[in-house]
Amino acid sequence: MGPVLAGVLQLLALIGALAVVHIPLGNYMAGVYSSDKHWRVEKWIYKGIGADPDTEMRWPAYLRGVLAFSVVGVLFLYLLQRIQGVLPGSLGFSSIDPDQAFNTAVSFVTNTNWQSYYGEQTMGHVVQTAGLAVQNFVSAAVGIAVAVALVRGFARSRTGELGNFWSDLVRGVIRILVPMAAIAAVVLVACGAIQNFSGIHEVGQFMGGSQQWNGGAVASQEAIKELGTNGGGYFNANSAHPFENPTPFTNLFEIFLILVIPFSLTRTFGVMVGSAKQGYAILATMATIWVGFVSLMMWTEFTHHGPAFELARGAMEGKEVRFGVGASSIFATSTTLTSTGAVDSFHSSFTGLGGGITMLGMMLGEIAPGGTGSGLYGMLIMAVIAVFIAGLMVGRTPEYLGKKIGSREIKLAACYILITPALVLVFTAFAMALPTPANSMTNSGAHGFSEILYAYTSGANNNGSAFAGLNADTQWFNSTIGLAMLFGRFLPMVFVLALAGSLGEQKPVPATAGTLRTEKPLFTGLLVGAILIITGLTYFPALALGPLAEGLAS
Amino acid sequence: MTTRTENQEDSMSTATPTRAPHSDVPTGHKPAEGRVGAGLFDPRQLLTSLPDAFRKLDPRVMVKSPVMFVVWVGSLLTTVFSFKDPGDWFGWAISAWLWLTVIFANLAEAVAEGRGKAQADTLRKAKTDTVARRLVDDRLVDDREERVPGTELRIGDLVVCEAGDIIPGDGDVIEGVASVDESAITGESAPVIRESGGDRSAVTGGTKVLSDRIVIKITTRPGETFIDRMINLVEGAARQKTPNEIALNILLASLTIVFLLAVATLPPLADYAGTHLTMVVLVALLVCLIPTTIGALLSAIGIAGMDRLVQRNVLAMSGRAVEAAGDVSTLLLDKTGTITLGNRQAAEFVPVSGTTEAEVADAAQLSSLADETPEGRSIVVLAKEKYGLRERHQGELAGADWIAFTAQTRMSGVDVDGRRIRKGAAGSVIAWVQNEGGTVAEDADGMADRISEAGGTPLLVAVKDGRGARVLGVIHLKDVVKDGMRERFDELRRMGIKTVMITGDNPLTAKAIAEEAGVDDFLAEATPEDKMALIKREQAGGKLVAMTGDGTNDAPALAQADVGVAMNTGTSAAKEAGNMVDLDSNPTKLIEIVEIGKQLLITRGALTTFSIANDVAKYFAIIPALFAAVYPGLDKLNIMDLSSPDSAILSAVVFNALIIVALVPLSLRGVQYRPVSADKLLRRNLTIYGLGGLVAPFVGIKLIDLLISLIPGIG
């Protein structure tokens, strides 16, 4: 079996698995967020944090919940790193510097998991397990909660009430992420990923010299790392490390974990707004872009010219021999089209155009299928924009799911889509204009620029993957990328929740023959086109000077 | 049953000629016409509006359109930078074309406004300074007058107008009746009757009294009269941005910011790549990317939309109402005058036993000769067409004593050759027969009932001759549904609009006509309260409702409806309550108003899509031009094979400017609207303006580049 065929078969297997799982999982999640019963363990938690899970919240209250919870998360994580030196179980690692501790705290709370450190050489068991792993769960649950609040805005009428943040958060963790991660971790352990609390082993190398291996609760963190579209590896090599991702099967399984919740949320959306078809339309939009990007990536990586490529039958530099070009292409595209940022190969080593595809995937706003929750709300925002333009073309003031898209709604959606381009472009321009940041580049020319463009794109979009090559552990990058992650996560949430509130207060407009049918393939095509054109136009000059200049050179 | 027939007639136009607003206004409007079609666009308008376009370069005016203001600032910047390097033809060429871009945008708006100005001038002529004859005593006891300028009238003043006077201000007739020439505002030369009390008491300042004397109570302050508001509206002075226009402006502004970010962050990136971007090039790139096409044409589209209504003699009091018209999902249509012809027509003559049809026809015709109501005339016409009875003139019959139709007697007739013939409402005729000592045939009642049940109105014909007084037969008056109404309603259904017929008829009659006309629903025996309740019910379901009305009792419903079109013949209360006034007083126009509203929104959406899709080609022109020198691989993006970097950038800028002028006619005329489903409409517009918008600039820029490369010393 040739590598191309192997890649295509893996892709088909993945699509099949997702197609089977998304309906029951989506239905289950819709049930979780619609049920009015509390589990006993949840009641203990509510009692512990002093929250009333039955109080309906309007959007400002919901937002306050999100922000308060996240601020506490950042502070806790920051402190934990700063006192690591005196904590037990720290494998002798010292405390983290302020700028890096800030960067890492923000990174994990924002579901980004950008890492400007080497996990196995910096973080001990306590920080990894009690700090980082906890955020892997709760930051993902926060994302889903905000998405569910937006869906409720569409589904409800004549009320500004969007549900209860604490209840949504706790249920997301207890009923969705923890059980799924547990199953996934068992599968990973069964396939060879490690799960222990052992110390550092000194191992002699085959070629002479020695190597340090450390153990840890790797499989459990790996499971939630992918499932919650987090991406922060236990080891610096991330999912290219055999302790995290031992076999081609675990590789495919991890891609499945990355994609399963974001894709299934479209079903949850469909169920909650009372039209499975509307969910399918969003699913189809996400799937079209994802399959398109994966195919494009495989094509560029398999067909690159040059003797080395032809010998290896594809662009093998920076890719694991265990996985090959096909699986690495699927992983790289999936991790950048979601806000995961886990990597099983090195994006910097992809062909120029391949690297561009990973960047463009993030630049789309990570909506195909996107991060847990953030993918759905990002896509719905784009749908609002597309409905606004297309809706006019059917001769009515635009409406989506029976809600009118007026000036207030379009203002909020427009603010949302402005944020990440502003963060990416402004920070990149400053990094290029100032004398010192460029010293962090490993390469010169277009590839060097790509390293910096990738870093801010990854940060502002809460992806967390790195192009590699860039020395990001400087005060400049730790601070600016930290800010990009912070604003890139929470400013959009402000507008999403405000939009949800605005939509929920409206009375629904009944659909007639004159209404734009948003569940039809025509609309899906329109939405895909709008996403590609609007993002493409925003980033075209920057992409031209980085990956395009490099990719088209040969 | 007989009683009901009578009540019904009371509310019908047969018996109340004062309440027949639609029949006496010749509209010149045929339902088959009046599709939303081409507004006239004369290229000479571009030239005549040029001075206005320059006047609009004032930054205080420009700042209202964020997109074009950015172009304005950009033009200023490139001009300043060109002065710093005066030998560079490229800088001057870009500056010139950027200024042209701004001027073209202003031109589009000026042309759109110019069309309203002509109309406003005509209106101003009507608004010559009048001298009012104000009554000193406002209790009407003392009729001494004082002469004051029309501009000094206050609300509540009483003024007198006699034949030949111009009415000095808007008001209600409180005494007298007069014929008034309202052609100054309606363009309709036939005079209309204005009288105190009832639904036709409103008069408009600037119109002329042709006969008689009336006393008017002024209801509007000078400067706020109907004609003043009309002038403001057609001139666009009172134009406020509509909700959807505001929303679109927000989206365009945010796209502008996105592109401003993309361009402003480019210099350090370019410097790193090893090439320096001049201010001229950066501004050129920015202007090409921001949505100038729609930004330039947005206000012209809005003004032209209002103008299309004005051309159809409809005045929208706010642009909001025009937009709402596009969203309407329920149309309330009055039966009389909208769905059926204004009046009932005789359809057949039914004899009672012992008489023949011909006898009934003859008697009906004779008794109707003195009936000048449309119903009466239709009886004469039917007798002629169906029974070959020549129309006799009143003078032909010597010694005949004609009894004209009056609202009091509700009968007409003639006394001739010893015969006394009467025709009229069932109750009146029966009373007359009994009064004359005759008897009413037993089957007459049954016949009348059957006609009522079928949705018609029965009139009785009776005679008193040698054989005594008796009923001869029944005339079947029938509502006649206008031609083409069924097709119109089918179209509306395809557009997703539900039609509800409003009528004072009983449910049986209403149902018969509703089925014949093909409306979706009907409201029978409708009172103003019923109407109001129906509107509220529809609105509670999230629907937008449009209706027409003319009476004071329609006013609350007109105000409640999302689109309320008041007839110009109606009361001032109705005109105040509605958000549109139809000067032709033609209720069928509601359908056209909906289409114009939709067309307005479609034009905006189509040009926005076109504008955004255009950017793709512009990138393919400009990015290789800027960077192929340092990254030769990027020359592969130069798929248009443009001759030189300068020419490529200039071509994109020129295309960007010219496309505005090219689309001015479309924005004034509006994108063609067809009453089809939303899906078909979207597919069609997406193909034309989406795909077209992607492809057109590739062709256009290439052509302009070919021309530019022919200029010696360039390219």
GROMACS .gro file of N, CA, C and O in nm, chain A residues 62-131:
model
  280
   62TYR      N    1  -2.360   3.633   3.287
   62TYR     CA    2  -2.291   3.515   3.232
   62TYR      C    3  -2.145   3.550   3.203
   62TYR      O    4  -2.053   3.475   3.238
   63LEU      N    5  -2.126   3.668   3.143
   63LEU     CA    6  -1.989   3.711   3.110
   63LEU      C    7  -1.907   3.731   3.237
   63LEU      O    8  -1.790   3.691   3.244
   64ARG      N    9  -1.969   3.790   3.339
   64ARG     CA   10  -1.896   3.809   3.465
   64ARG      C   11  -1.849   3.674   3.520
   64ARG      O   12  -1.737   3.661   3.569
   65GLY      N   13  -1.935   3.574   3.507
   65GLY     CA   14  -1.898   3.441   3.552
   65GLY      C   15  -1.776   3.389   3.476
   65GLY      O   16  -1.678   3.343   3.537
   66VAL      N   17  -1.781   3.401   3.344
   66VAL     CA   18  -1.670   3.355   3.260
   66VAL      C   19  -1.541   3.425   3.300
   66VAL      O   20  -1.437   3.361   3.322
   67LEU      N   21  -1.549   3.558   3.312
   67LEU     CA   22  -1.428   3.635   3.337
   67LEU      C   23  -1.374   3.610   3.478
   67LEU      O   24  -1.254   3.591   3.498
   68ALA      N   25  -1.465   3.608   3.577
   68ALA     CA   26  -1.420   3.588   3.714
   68ALA      C   27  -1.351   3.452   3.727
   68ALA      O   28  -1.241   3.441   3.783
   69PHE      N   29  -1.414   3.351   3.669
   69PHE     CA   30  -1.357   3.217   3.678
   69PHE      C   31  -1.219   3.213   3.612
   69PHE      O   32  -1.125   3.152   3.662
   70SER      N   33  -1.207   3.281   3.499
   70SER     CA   34  -1.081   3.276   3.425
   70SER      C   35  -0.971   3.356   3.493
   70SER      O   36  -0.855   3.316   3.494
   71VAL      N   37  -1.009   3.470   3.552
   71VAL     CA   38  -0.908   3.550   3.623
   71VAL      C   39  -0.852   3.469   3.739
   71VAL      O   40  -0.729   3.462   3.759
   72VAL      N   41  -0.942   3.404   3.813
   72VAL     CA   42  -0.896   3.321   3.924
   72VAL      C   43  -0.805   3.210   3.871
   72VAL      O   44  -0.699   3.180   3.930
   73GLY      N   45  -0.842   3.153   3.759
   73GLY     CA   46  -0.761   3.047   3.698
   73GLY      C   47  -0.621   3.095   3.664
   73GLY      O   48  -0.521   3.028   3.693
   74VAL      N   49  -0.612   3.214   3.605
   74VAL     CA   50  -0.481   3.268   3.567
   74VAL      C   51  -0.397   3.292   3.692
   74VAL      O   52  -0.280   3.254   3.698
   75LEU      N   53  -0.458   3.355   3.793
   75LEU     CA   54  -0.383   3.388   3.914
   75LEU      C   55  -0.332   3.261   3.983
   75LEU      O   56  -0.215   3.253   4.023
   76PHE      N   57  -0.421   3.162   3.992
   76PHE     CA   58  -0.384   3.037   4.059
   76PHE      C   59  -0.267   2.969   3.987
   76PHE      O   60  -0.169   2.927   4.047
   77LEU      N   61  -0.278   2.964   3.855
   77LEU     CA   62  -0.176   2.897   3.775
   77LEU      C   63  -0.044   2.972   3.781
   77LEU      O   64   0.064   2.913   3.786
   78TYR      N   65  -0.054   3.104   3.783
   78TYR     CA   66   0.065   3.188   3.791
   78TYR      C   67   0.137   3.161   3.923
   78TYR      O   68   0.257   3.135   3.926
   79LEU      N   69   0.060   3.164   4.033
   79LEU     CA   70   0.119   3.141   4.165
   79LEU      C   71   0.181   3.003   4.175
   79LEU      O   72   0.292   2.985   4.227
   80LEU      N   73   0.109   2.904   4.124
   80LEU     CA   74   0.156   2.766   4.132
   80LEU      C   75   0.294   2.753   4.066
   80LEU      O   76   0.384   2.686   4.118
   81GLN      N   77   0.311   2.821   3.951
   81GLN     CA   78   0.440   2.814   3.882
   81GLN      C   79   0.547   2.890   3.958
   81GLN      O   80   0.662   2.850   3.963
   82ARG      N   81   0.506   3.003   4.016
   82ARG     CA   82   0.604   3.088   4.083
   82ARG      C   83   0.657   3.020   4.209
   82ARG      O   84   0.768   3.051   4.253
   83ILE      N   85   0.577   2.929   4.271
   83ILE     CA   86   0.625   2.864   4.394
   83ILE      C   87   0.662   2.718   4.368
   83ILE      O   88   0.679   2.639   4.460
   84GLN      N   89   0.678   2.681   4.241
   84GLN     CA   90   0.707   2.542   4.210
   84GLN      C   91   0.830   2.492   4.285
   84GLN      O   92   0.834   2.377   4.331
   85GLY      N   93   0.927   2.580   4.299
   85GLY     CA   94   1.053   2.541   4.363
   85GLY      C   95   1.036   2.483   4.502
   85GLY      O   96   1.114   2.399   4.545
   86VAL      N   97   0.932   2.527   4.575
   86VAL     CA   98   0.913   2.477   4.711
   86VAL      C   99   0.804   2.371   4.718
   86VAL      O  100   0.774   2.319   4.826
   87LEU      N  101   0.742   2.340   4.606
   87LEU     CA  102   0.635   2.240   4.607
   87LEU      C  103   0.695   2.100   4.603
   87LEU      O  104   0.798   2.078   4.539
   88PRO      N  105   0.628   2.004   4.671
   88PRO     CA  106   0.675   1.866   4.658
   88PRO      C  107   0.640   1.812   4.519
   88PRO      O  108   0.555   1.868   4.450
   89GLY      N  109   0.706   1.706   4.477
   89GLY     CA  110   0.675   1.642   4.349
   89GLY      C  111   0.709   1.727   4.231
   89GLY      O  112   0.647   1.716   4.124
   90SER      N  113   0.807   1.817   4.249
   90SER     CA  114   0.841   1.904   4.138
   90SER      C  115   0.963   1.856   4.062
   90SER      O  116   1.017   1.928   3.977
   91LEU      N  117   1.006   1.736   4.089
   91LEU     CA  118   1.120   1.676   4.020
   91LEU      C  119   1.244   1.763   4.027
   91LEU      O  120   1.331   1.757   3.941
   92GLY      N  121   1.246   1.852   4.130
   92GLY     CA  122   1.363   1.935   4.148
   92GLY      C  123   1.367   2.057   4.058
   92GLY      O  124   1.467   2.130   4.056
   93PHE      N  125   1.260   2.080   3.981
   93PHE     CA  126   1.259   2.198   3.894
   93PHE      C  127   1.237   2.323   3.978
   93PHE      O  128   1.165   2.323   4.077
   94SER      N  129   1.297   2.434   3.933
   94SER     CA  130   1.284   2.559   4.008
   94SER      C  131   1.156   2.632   3.968
   94SER      O  132   1.083   2.589   3.878
   95SER      N  133   1.131   2.745   4.039
   95SER     CA  134   1.013   2.825   4.006
   95SER      C  135   1.031   2.889   3.869
   95SER      O  136   1.143   2.908   3.822
   96ILE      N  137   0.918   2.928   3.807
   96ILE     CA  138   0.920   2.982   3.671
   96ILE      C  139   0.933   3.134   3.678
   96ILE      O  140   0.875   3.196   3.767
   97ASP      N  141   1.004   3.192   3.580
   97ASP     CA  142   1.018   3.338   3.575
   97ASP      C  143   0.882   3.405   3.556
   97ASP      O  144   0.792   3.346   3.497
   98PRO      N  145   0.869   3.532   3.603
   98PRO     CA  146   0.738   3.598   3.594
   98PRO      C  147   0.681   3.602   3.452
   98PRO      O  148   0.564   3.571   3.431
   99ASP      N  149   0.762   3.642   3.352
   99ASP     CA  150   0.704   3.657   3.218
   99ASP      C  151   0.659   3.523   3.161
   99ASP      O  152   0.555   3.511   3.100
  100GLN      N  153   0.737   3.419   3.187
  100GLN     CA  154   0.698   3.289   3.135
  100GLN      C  155   0.579   3.231   3.214
  100GLN      O  156   0.491   3.167   3.157
  101ALA      N  157   0.580   3.258   3.344
  101ALA     CA  158   0.468   3.209   3.425
  101ALA      C  159   0.338   3.276   3.381
  101ALA      O  160   0.233   3.211   3.370
  102PHE      N  161   0.345   3.406   3.351
  102PHE     CA  162   0.228   3.479   3.301
  102PHE      C  163   0.183   3.417   3.169
  102PHE      O  164   0.066   3.384   3.148
  103ASN      N  165   0.281   3.400   3.078
  103ASN     CA  166   0.249   3.345   2.947
  103ASN      C  167   0.183   3.208   2.959
  103ASN      O  168   0.080   3.182   2.896
  104THR      N  169   0.239   3.123   3.043
  104THR     CA  170   0.187   2.987   3.054
  104THR      C  171   0.050   2.985   3.121
  104THR      O  172  -0.040   2.912   3.077
  105ALA      N  173   0.035   3.070   3.224
  105ALA     CA  174  -0.095   3.074   3.293
  105ALA      C  175  -0.204   3.116   3.196
  105ALA      O  176  -0.310   3.052   3.185
  106VAL      N  177  -0.177   3.225   3.124
  106VAL     CA  178  -0.275   3.274   3.026
  106VAL      C  179  -0.299   3.167   2.920
  106VAL      O  180  -0.412   3.139   2.880
  107SER      N  181  -0.191   3.108   2.876
  107SER     CA  182  -0.197   3.011   2.768
  107SER      C  183  -0.291   2.895   2.799
  107SER      O  184  -0.372   2.855   2.715
  108PHE      N  185  -0.284   2.844   2.922
  108PHE     CA  186  -0.369   2.728   2.955
  108PHE      C  187  -0.512   2.769   2.990
  108PHE      O  188  -0.606   2.696   2.963
  109VAL      N  189  -0.528   2.889   3.048
  109VAL     CA  190  -0.665   2.932   3.082
  109VAL      C  191  -0.741   2.968   2.955
  109VAL      O  192  -0.863   2.953   2.947
  110THR      N  193  -0.669   3.016   2.853
  110THR     CA  194  -0.738   3.057   2.729
  110THR      C  195  -0.754   2.942   2.632
  110THR      O  196  -0.790   2.963   2.516
  111ASN      N  197  -0.724   2.820   2.676
  111ASN     CA  198  -0.740   2.703   2.590
  111ASN      C  199  -0.641   2.707   2.472
  111ASN      O  200  -0.660   2.647   2.369
  112THR      N  201  -0.534   2.788   2.489
  112THR     CA  202  -0.436   2.801   2.381
  112THR      C  203  -0.330   2.693   2.393
  112THR      O  204  -0.303   2.618   2.300
  113ASN      N  205  -0.265   2.689   2.510
  113ASN     CA  206  -0.159   2.594   2.540
  113ASN      C  207  -0.035   2.616   2.455
  113ASN      O  208   0.030   2.524   2.410
  114TRP      N  209  -0.010   2.744   2.428
  114TRP     CA  210   0.118   2.784   2.373
  114TRP      C  211   0.221   2.755   2.480
  114TRP      O  212   0.197   2.783   2.598
  115GLN      N  213   0.333   2.694   2.443
  115GLN     CA  214   0.434   2.661   2.545
  115GLN      C  215   0.568   2.718   2.503
  115GLN      O  216   0.624   2.678   2.403
  116SER      N  217   0.616   2.815   2.582
  116SER     CA  218   0.747   2.872   2.550
  116SER      C  219   0.855   2.804   2.635
  116SER      O  220   0.959   2.858   2.660
  117TYR      N  221   0.822   2.683   2.684
  117TYR     CA  222   0.915   2.609   2.770
  117TYR      C  223   0.918   2.464   2.723
  117TYR      O  224   0.833   2.421   2.645
  118TYR      N  225   1.013   2.386   2.774
  118TYR     CA  226   1.017   2.243   2.746
  118TYR      C  227   0.948   2.173   2.861
  118TYR      O  228   1.000   2.171   2.972
  119GLY      N  229   0.832   2.117   2.836
  119GLY     CA  230   0.750   2.059   2.943
  119GLY      C  231   0.828   1.969   3.036
  119GLY      O  232   0.825   1.984   3.159
  120GLU      N  233   0.902   1.873   2.980
  120GLU     CA  234   0.967   1.772   3.062
  120GLU      C  235   1.087   1.827   3.138
  120GLU      O  236   1.137   1.763   3.230
  121GLN      N  237   1.134   1.948   3.101
  121GLN     CA  238   1.250   2.004   3.170
  121GLN      C  239   1.212   2.122   3.259
  121GLN      O  240   1.298   2.188   3.316
  122THR      N  241   1.082   2.155   3.266
  122THR     CA  242   1.043   2.277   3.336
  122THR      C  243   0.935   2.253   3.441
  122THR      O  244   0.940   2.309   3.550
  123MET      N  245   0.834   2.172   3.406
  123MET     CA  246   0.718   2.158   3.493
  123MET      C  247   0.719   2.024   3.566
  123MET      O  248   0.729   1.919   3.503
  124GLY      N  249   0.702   2.033   3.700
  124GLY     CA  250   0.695   1.910   3.779
  124GLY      C  251   0.554   1.853   3.779
  124GLY      O  252   0.461   1.907   3.718
  125HIS      N  253   0.537   1.740   3.852
  125HIS     CA  254   0.408   1.671   3.854
  125HIS      C  255   0.294   1.759   3.904
  125HIS      O  256   0.183   1.755   3.851
  126VAL      N  257   0.319   1.841   4.006
  126VAL     CA  258   0.210   1.919   4.067
  126VAL      C  259   0.157   2.021   3.968
  126VAL      O  260   0.036   2.031   3.944
  127VAL      N  261   0.248   2.098   3.906
  127VAL     CA  262   0.202   2.200   3.810
  127VAL      C  263   0.134   2.133   3.692
  127VAL      O  264   0.027   2.174   3.647
  128GLN      N  265   0.196   2.025   3.643
  128GLN     CA  266   0.138   1.958   3.526
  128GLN      C  267  -0.002   1.905   3.557
  128GLN      O  268  -0.094   1.921   3.477
  129THR      N  269  -0.017   1.840   3.672
  129THR     CA  270  -0.142   1.770   3.699
  129THR      C  271  -0.245   1.858   3.769
  129THR      O  272  -0.361   1.863   3.727
  130ALA      N  273  -0.204   1.931   3.874
  130ALA     CA  274  -0.301   2.011   3.950
  130ALA      C  275  -0.325   2.145   3.882
  130ALA      O  276  -0.428   2.209   3.904
  131GLY      N  277  -0.232   2.190   3.800
  131GLY     CA  278  -0.248   2.320   3.734
  131GLY      C  279  -0.291   2.305   3.590
  131GLY      O  280  -0.405   2.331   3.552
   0.00000   0.00000   0.00000
